[in-house]
Amino acid sequence: MEQLQNYIQGALSDPLGGAWMPVHEPATGAVYARLPDSTPADVDAAAKAAREAFPAWAAMPAEERARHLLRIADSIEEQRDDLAAAESRDNGKPLQLATSVDIPRAAKNFRFFATAILHASSEAHATDTEAINYTLRQPIGVAGCISPWNLPLYLFTWKIAPALAAGNTVVAKPSEITPMTAFRLSQICIDAGLPPGVLNIVHGRGAEVGAAITAHPDIPAISFTGGTQTGAQIARTAAPMFKKLSLELGGKNPTLVFADCDFDAMLDTVVRSAFSNQGEICLCGSRIFIERPLYETFRDAFVDRVRALRVGDPLDEGTAQGAVVSEEHMQKVLGYVALAREEGGRVLCGGERVRPEGRCADGWFISPAVIEDLPFQCRTNQEEIFGPVATLLPFDGEEDVLAMANSTPYGLAASVWTQDITRAHRVAAHLQTGIVWINCWMLRDLRTPFGGMKQSGVGREGGWEALRFFTEARNICVKL
Ligand code: NDP
């Protein structure tokens, strides 16, 4: 059985307390590896290593830092197939998805920020003829990066890469549920010659290791992606310590389908936006609003397409829906399907545990569920399920759909389907979400601001926003 280790001060090490936890394969339900059950003492060691590595890393010419990060990107690309297999095994997602999306994007994250830092500039302000002000953007010190289980290496590197590119050193924690590719990344960094202490990865429980990172006095910036409740807990610890905080939290994203949309293009993408990665993407559109004249046509075609999604072994090429990430999560999702029934919903397809034949018989699979007849204010339509469950709601006109779409405490992303470009802009301006896709979904340009409004987060990732977060802006005023 493989044994994972922490990555501290440039070397792999066992947890100081000598305790370990099991790692499960969602597709089989079996334990297949052990990971460190680290304690605050491990976080302390990591923070010390990061603090000591900081001055040299921050002072290193940007071109040299970029070369380090580009070497890491190259290695991730070279090891794409192995990393994708590890990601699929650890998370349950289809191998094909890990190969085409997760791992290439992890490499791209490093490449993007390695080159971005070479083009970064800061502002100057001439105060009439009296003075010149210029802004210095300097790295903060040690950044804490905490990421979730749904897109493990993809989201882990989305934080680490800009933090390192900007000249910070990092103490990072992946989810205990999906630690494998973060562990592989440690080996990649060692092989790529990343200086010791620049990146440190501590494995373990959120409430132990995550909390210790958040509370550590030598870690002045925290970048967190995960659930809204955890985000609130992190903010409670970090705020009185005046830490910089970036929070990417939950979502309950609306998809708005107007009757004048390009139906075929819409249908393909809306199926994908609801159920990609078993619905375990923070950007998935789980509430689908359909303009009333199109409602029945949409419902019938959508349900046909969803029924055809093959649920099964993530390693099979034809698998569209792999396993959900854990038994606990499977029970949570099934609990929401039961709640939807209690709330008066009609389950049109799916929503049941699936036991594929063969090696995956004990795995955690759910058939993708489509539910109608629920009011927009009910719990099923207000709370984040984060699984393969989509609800259908008819609407009458823009005002009606905007009121329902904006009714949740979340505000991460939305997509709008219409061929009326004026309406598309108008509706986009009134949606209370950080991201709006018009006639597309998850089309990403890494330069754009990424993040949510309301309880979906604080701050933005992506492009210059990320580099701004990971630097301290200082004004220098020179009297002329
Ligand atoms: P959690 O909030 O449970 O965990 C996220 C990370 O935080 C994990 O590494 C977890 O560790 C750690 N953690 C848990 N408790 C604490 C704590 N008290 N202090 C510090 N760290 C802690 O989220 P999930 O992993 O369940 O991920 C799903 C959530 O993430 C969904 O709500 C989803 O919407 C959101 N998400 C948001 C995205 C966005 O960009 N807005 C993108 C992707 C997901 P451990 O797992 O070891 O407990």
JSON list of N, CA, C and O in Angstrom, two decimals, residues 254-283:
[
{"chain": "A", "resi": 254, "resn": "PRO", "atom": "N", "xyz": [-27.40, 29.27, -11.37]},
{"chain": "A", "resi": 254, "resn": "PRO", "atom": "CA", "xyz": [-28.55, 29.20, -12.27]},
{"chain": "A", "resi": 254, "resn": "PRO", "atom": "C", "xyz": [-28.13, 29.12, -13.75]},
{"chain": "A", "resi": 254, "resn": "PRO", "atom": "O", "xyz": [-27.14, 29.73, -14.16]},
{"chain": "A", "resi": 255, "resn": "THR", "atom": "N", "xyz": [-28.90, 28.35, -14.50]},
{"chain": "A", "resi": 255, "resn": "THR", "atom": "CA", "xyz": [-28.77, 28.32, -15.96]},
{"chain": "A", "resi": 255, "resn": "THR", "atom": "C", "xyz": [-30.08, 28.87, -16.51]},
{"chain": "A", "resi": 255, "resn": "THR", "atom": "O", "xyz": [-31.15, 28.37, -16.14]},
{"chain": "A", "resi": 256, "resn": "LEU", "atom": "N", "xyz": [-30.00, 29.90, -17.34]},
{"chain": "A", "resi": 256, "resn": "LEU", "atom": "CA", "xyz": [-31.21, 30.56, -17.84]},
{"chain": "A", "resi": 256, "resn": "LEU", "atom": "C", "xyz": [-31.38, 30.21, -19.32]},
{"chain": "A", "resi": 256, "resn": "LEU", "atom": "O", "xyz": [-30.54, 30.61, -20.14]},
{"chain": "A", "resi": 257, "resn": "VAL", "atom": "N", "xyz": [-32.43, 29.49, -19.65]},
{"chain": "A", "resi": 257, "resn": "VAL", "atom": "CA", "xyz": [-32.63, 29.06, -21.04]},
{"chain": "A", "resi": 257, "resn": "VAL", "atom": "C", "xyz": [-33.84, 29.82, -21.60]},
{"chain": "A", "resi": 257, "resn": "VAL", "atom": "O", "xyz": [-34.98, 29.56, -21.19]},
{"chain": "A", "resi": 258, "resn": "PHE", "atom": "N", "xyz": [-33.58, 30.75, -22.51]},
{"chain": "A", "resi": 258, "resn": "PHE", "atom": "CA", "xyz": [-34.69, 31.48, -23.14]},
{"chain": "A", "resi": 258, "resn": "PHE", "atom": "C", "xyz": [-35.17, 30.72, -24.37]},
{"chain": "A", "resi": 258, "resn": "PHE", "atom": "O", "xyz": [-34.40, 29.97, -25.00]},
{"chain": "A", "resi": 259, "resn": "ALA", "atom": "N", "xyz": [-36.43, 30.94, -24.73]},
{"chain": "A", "resi": 259, "resn": "ALA", "atom": "CA", "xyz": [-37.05, 30.16, -25.81]},
{"chain": "A", "resi": 259, "resn": "ALA", "atom": "C", "xyz": [-36.36, 30.40, -27.16]},
{"chain": "A", "resi": 259, "resn": "ALA", "atom": "O", "xyz": [-36.44, 29.56, -28.05]},
{"chain": "A", "resi": 260, "resn": "ASP", "atom": "N", "xyz": [-35.67, 31.54, -27.29]},
{"chain": "A", "resi": 260, "resn": "ASP", "atom": "CA", "xyz": [-35.05, 31.84, -28.61]},
{"chain": "A", "resi": 260, "resn": "ASP", "atom": "C", "xyz": [-33.60, 31.32, -28.70]},
{"chain": "A", "resi": 260, "resn": "ASP", "atom": "O", "xyz": [-32.86, 31.71, -29.58]},
{"chain": "A", "resi": 261, "resn": "CYS", "atom": "N", "xyz": [-33.18, 30.45, -27.81]},
{"chain": "A", "resi": 261, "resn": "CYS", "atom": "CA", "xyz": [-31.78, 29.98, -27.84]},
{"chain": "A", "resi": 261, "resn": "CYS", "atom": "C", "xyz": [-31.54, 29.04, -29.02]},
{"chain": "A", "resi": 261, "resn": "CYS", "atom": "O", "xyz": [-32.48, 28.52, -29.61]},
{"chain": "A", "resi": 262, "resn": "ASP", "atom": "N", "xyz": [-30.26, 28.81, -29.30]},
{"chain": "A", "resi": 262, "resn": "ASP", "atom": "CA", "xyz": [-29.88, 27.78, -30.28]},
{"chain": "A", "resi": 262, "resn": "ASP", "atom": "C", "xyz": [-30.02, 26.45, -29.54]},
{"chain": "A", "resi": 262, "resn": "ASP", "atom": "O", "xyz": [-29.13, 26.06, -28.77]},
{"chain": "A", "resi": 263, "resn": "PHE", "atom": "N", "xyz": [-31.10, 25.74, -29.78]},
{"chain": "A", "resi": 263, "resn": "PHE", "atom": "CA", "xyz": [-31.49, 24.63, -28.92]},
{"chain": "A", "resi": 263, "resn": "PHE", "atom": "C", "xyz": [-30.43, 23.53, -28.84]},
{"chain": "A", "resi": 263, "resn": "PHE", "atom": "O", "xyz": [-30.08, 23.06, -27.75]},
{"chain": "A", "resi": 264, "resn": "ASP", "atom": "N", "xyz": [-29.90, 23.12, -29.98]},
{"chain": "A", "resi": 264, "resn": "ASP", "atom": "CA", "xyz": [-28.97, 21.97, -29.95]},
{"chain": "A", "resi": 264, "resn": "ASP", "atom": "C", "xyz": [-27.68, 22.31, -29.21]},
{"chain": "A", "resi": 264, "resn": "ASP", "atom": "O", "xyz": [-27.19, 21.52, -28.39]},
{"chain": "A", "resi": 265, "resn": "ALA", "atom": "N", "xyz": [-27.15, 23.49, -29.54]},
{"chain": "A", "resi": 265, "resn": "ALA", "atom": "CA", "xyz": [-25.90, 23.90, -28.86]},
{"chain": "A", "resi": 265, "resn": "ALA", "atom": "C", "xyz": [-26.16, 24.03, -27.37]},
{"chain": "A", "resi": 265, "resn": "ALA", "atom": "O", "xyz": [-25.33, 23.62, -26.54]},
{"chain": "A", "resi": 266, "resn": "MET", "atom": "N", "xyz": [-27.30, 24.60, -27.03]},
{"chain": "A", "resi": 266, "resn": "MET", "atom": "CA", "xyz": [-27.65, 24.78, -25.62]},
{"chain": "A", "resi": 266, "resn": "MET", "atom": "C", "xyz": [-27.74, 23.43, -24.91]},
{"chain": "A", "resi": 266, "resn": "MET", "atom": "O", "xyz": [-27.17, 23.22, -23.84]},
{"chain": "A", "resi": 267, "resn": "LEU", "atom": "N", "xyz": [-28.46, 22.50, -25.54]},
{"chain": "A", "resi": 267, "resn": "LEU", "atom": "CA", "xyz": [-28.72, 21.23, -24.85]},
{"chain": "A", "resi": 267, "resn": "LEU", "atom": "C", "xyz": [-27.41, 20.49, -24.54]},
{"chain": "A", "resi": 267, "resn": "LEU", "atom": "O", "xyz": [-27.21, 20.01, -23.42]},
{"chain": "A", "resi": 268, "resn": "ASP", "atom": "N", "xyz": [-26.52, 20.42, -25.53]},
{"chain": "A", "resi": 268, "resn": "ASP", "atom": "CA", "xyz": [-25.23, 19.75, -25.31]},
{"chain": "A", "resi": 268, "resn": "ASP", "atom": "C", "xyz": [-24.53, 20.33, -24.09]},
{"chain": "A", "resi": 268, "resn": "ASP", "atom": "O", "xyz": [-24.05, 19.61, -23.22]},
{"chain": "A", "resi": 269, "resn": "THR", "atom": "N", "xyz": [-24.46, 21.66, -24.05]},
{"chain": "A", "resi": 269, "resn": "THR", "atom": "CA", "xyz": [-23.68, 22.31, -23.00]},
{"chain": "A", "resi": 269, "resn": "THR", "atom": "C", "xyz": [-24.39, 22.26, -21.66]},
{"chain": "A", "resi": 269, "resn": "THR", "atom": "O", "xyz": [-23.75, 22.13, -20.62]},
{"chain": "A", "resi": 270, "resn": "VAL", "atom": "N", "xyz": [-25.73, 22.37, -21.68]},
{"chain": "A", "resi": 270, "resn": "VAL", "atom": "CA", "xyz": [-26.43, 22.39, -20.39]},
{"chain": "A", "resi": 270, "resn": "VAL", "atom": "C", "xyz": [-26.36, 21.01, -19.71]},
{"chain": "A", "resi": 270, "resn": "VAL", "atom": "O", "xyz": [-26.25, 20.92, -18.49]},
{"chain": "A", "resi": 271, "resn": "VAL", "atom": "N", "xyz": [-26.34, 19.95, -20.51]},
{"chain": "A", "resi": 271, "resn": "VAL", "atom": "CA", "xyz": [-26.14, 18.61, -19.92]},
{"chain": "A", "resi": 271, "resn": "VAL", "atom": "C", "xyz": [-24.76, 18.56, -19.26]},
{"chain": "A", "resi": 271, "resn": "VAL", "atom": "O", "xyz": [-24.60, 18.13, -18.12]},
{"chain": "A", "resi": 272, "resn": "ARG", "atom": "N", "xyz": [-23.78, 19.08, -19.98]},
{"chain": "A", "resi": 272, "resn": "ARG", "atom": "CA", "xyz": [-22.40, 19.08, -19.46]},
{"chain": "A", "resi": 272, "resn": "ARG", "atom": "C", "xyz": [-22.30, 19.97, -18.22]},
{"chain": "A", "resi": 272, "resn": "ARG", "atom": "O", "xyz": [-21.68, 19.62, -17.23]},
{"chain": "A", "resi": 273, "resn": "SER", "atom": "N", "xyz": [-22.95, 21.13, -18.29]},
{"chain": "A", "resi": 273, "resn": "SER", "atom": "CA", "xyz": [-22.78, 22.08, -17.17]},
{"chain": "A", "resi": 273, "resn": "SER", "atom": "C", "xyz": [-23.46, 21.57, -15.91]},
{"chain": "A", "resi": 273, "resn": "SER", "atom": "O", "xyz": [-23.08, 21.95, -14.81]},
{"chain": "A", "resi": 274, "resn": "ALA", "atom": "N", "xyz": [-24.46, 20.72, -16.06]},
{"chain": "A", "resi": 274, "resn": "ALA", "atom": "CA", "xyz": [-25.13, 20.19, -14.87]},
{"chain": "A", "resi": 274, "resn": "ALA", "atom": "C", "xyz": [-24.37, 19.00, -14.29]},
{"chain": "A", "resi": 274, "resn": "ALA", "atom": "O", "xyz": [-24.33, 18.82, -13.07]},
{"chain": "A", "resi": 275, "resn": "PHE", "atom": "N", "xyz": [-23.77, 18.18, -15.17]},
{"chain": "A", "resi": 275, "resn": "PHE", "atom": "CA", "xyz": [-23.31, 16.86, -14.67]},
{"chain": "A", "resi": 275, "resn": "PHE", "atom": "C", "xyz": [-21.81, 16.58, -14.85]},
{"chain": "A", "resi": 275, "resn": "PHE", "atom": "O", "xyz": [-21.37, 15.49, -14.47]},
{"chain": "A", "resi": 276, "resn": "SER", "atom": "N", "xyz": [-21.04, 17.51, -15.40]},
{"chain": "A", "resi": 276, "resn": "SER", "atom": "CA", "xyz": [-19.60, 17.24, -15.52]},
{"chain": "A", "resi": 276, "resn": "SER", "atom": "C", "xyz": [-19.03, 16.92, -14.15]},
{"chain": "A", "resi": 276, "resn": "SER", "atom": "O", "xyz": [-19.41, 17.55, -13.15]},
{"chain": "A", "resi": 277, "resn": "ASN", "atom": "N", "xyz": [-18.12, 15.99, -14.11]},
{"chain": "A", "resi": 277, "resn": "ASN", "atom": "CA", "xyz": [-17.45, 15.63, -12.86]},
{"chain": "A", "resi": 277, "resn": "ASN", "atom": "C", "xyz": [-18.48, 15.25, -11.78]},
{"chain": "A", "resi": 277, "resn": "ASN", "atom": "O", "xyz": [-18.35, 15.61, -10.62]},
{"chain": "A", "resi": 278, "resn": "GLN", "atom": "N", "xyz": [-19.57, 14.55, -12.23]},
{"chain": "A", "resi": 278, "resn": "GLN", "atom": "CA", "xyz": [-20.66, 14.14, -11.31]},
{"chain": "A", "resi": 278, "resn": "GLN", "atom": "C", "xyz": [-21.31, 15.34, -10.62]},
{"chain": "A", "resi": 278, "resn": "GLN", "atom": "O", "xyz": [-21.78, 15.24, -9.48]},
{"chain": "A", "resi": 279, "resn": "GLY", "atom": "N", "xyz": [-21.29, 16.49, -11.30]},
{"chain": "A", "resi": 279, "resn": "GLY", "atom": "CA", "xyz": [-21.89, 17.69, -10.68]},
{"chain": "A", "resi": 279, "resn": "GLY", "atom": "C", "xyz": [-21.02, 18.28, -9.58]},
{"chain": "A", "resi": 279, "resn": "GLY", "atom": "O", "xyz": [-21.44, 19.21, -8.89]},
{"chain": "A", "resi": 280, "resn": "GLU", "atom": "N", "xyz": [-19.82, 17.76, -9.43]},
{"chain": "A", "resi": 280, "resn": "GLU", "atom": "CA", "xyz": [-18.94, 18.21, -8.34]},
{"chain": "A", "resi": 280, "resn": "GLU", "atom": "C", "xyz": [-17.96, 19.28, -8.86]},
{"chain": "A", "resi": 280, "resn": "GLU", "atom": "O", "xyz": [-16.75, 19.15, -8.71]},
{"chain": "A", "resi": 281, "resn": "ILE", "atom": "N", "xyz": [-18.50, 20.28, -9.52]},
{"chain": "A", "resi": 281, "resn": "ILE", "atom": "CA", "xyz": [-17.70, 21.45, -9.89]},
{"chain": "A", "resi": 281, "resn": "ILE", "atom": "C", "xyz": [-18.46, 22.65, -9.33]},
{"chain": "A", "resi": 281, "resn": "ILE", "atom": "O", "xyz": [-19.68, 22.74, -9.49]},
{"chain": "A", "resi": 282, "resn": "CYS", "atom": "N", "xyz": [-17.72, 23.55, -8.69]},
{"chain": "A", "resi": 282, "resn": "CYS", "atom": "CA", "xyz": [-18.40, 24.69, -8.06]},
{"chain": "A", "resi": 282, "resn": "CYS", "atom": "C", "xyz": [-19.18, 25.50, -9.08]},
{"chain": "A", "resi": 282, "resn": "CYS", "atom": "O", "xyz": [-20.09, 26.23, -8.72]},
{"chain": "A", "resi": 283, "resn": "LEU", "atom": "N", "xyz": [-18.83, 25.36, -10.37]},
{"chain": "A", "resi": 283, "resn": "LEU", "atom": "CA", "xyz": [-19.46, 26.16, -11.43]},
{"chain": "A", "resi": 283, "resn": "LEU", "atom": "C", "xyz": [-20.64, 25.45, -12.08]},
{"chain": "A", "resi": 283, "resn": "LEU", "atom": "O", "xyz": [-21.29, 26.00, -12.97]}
]
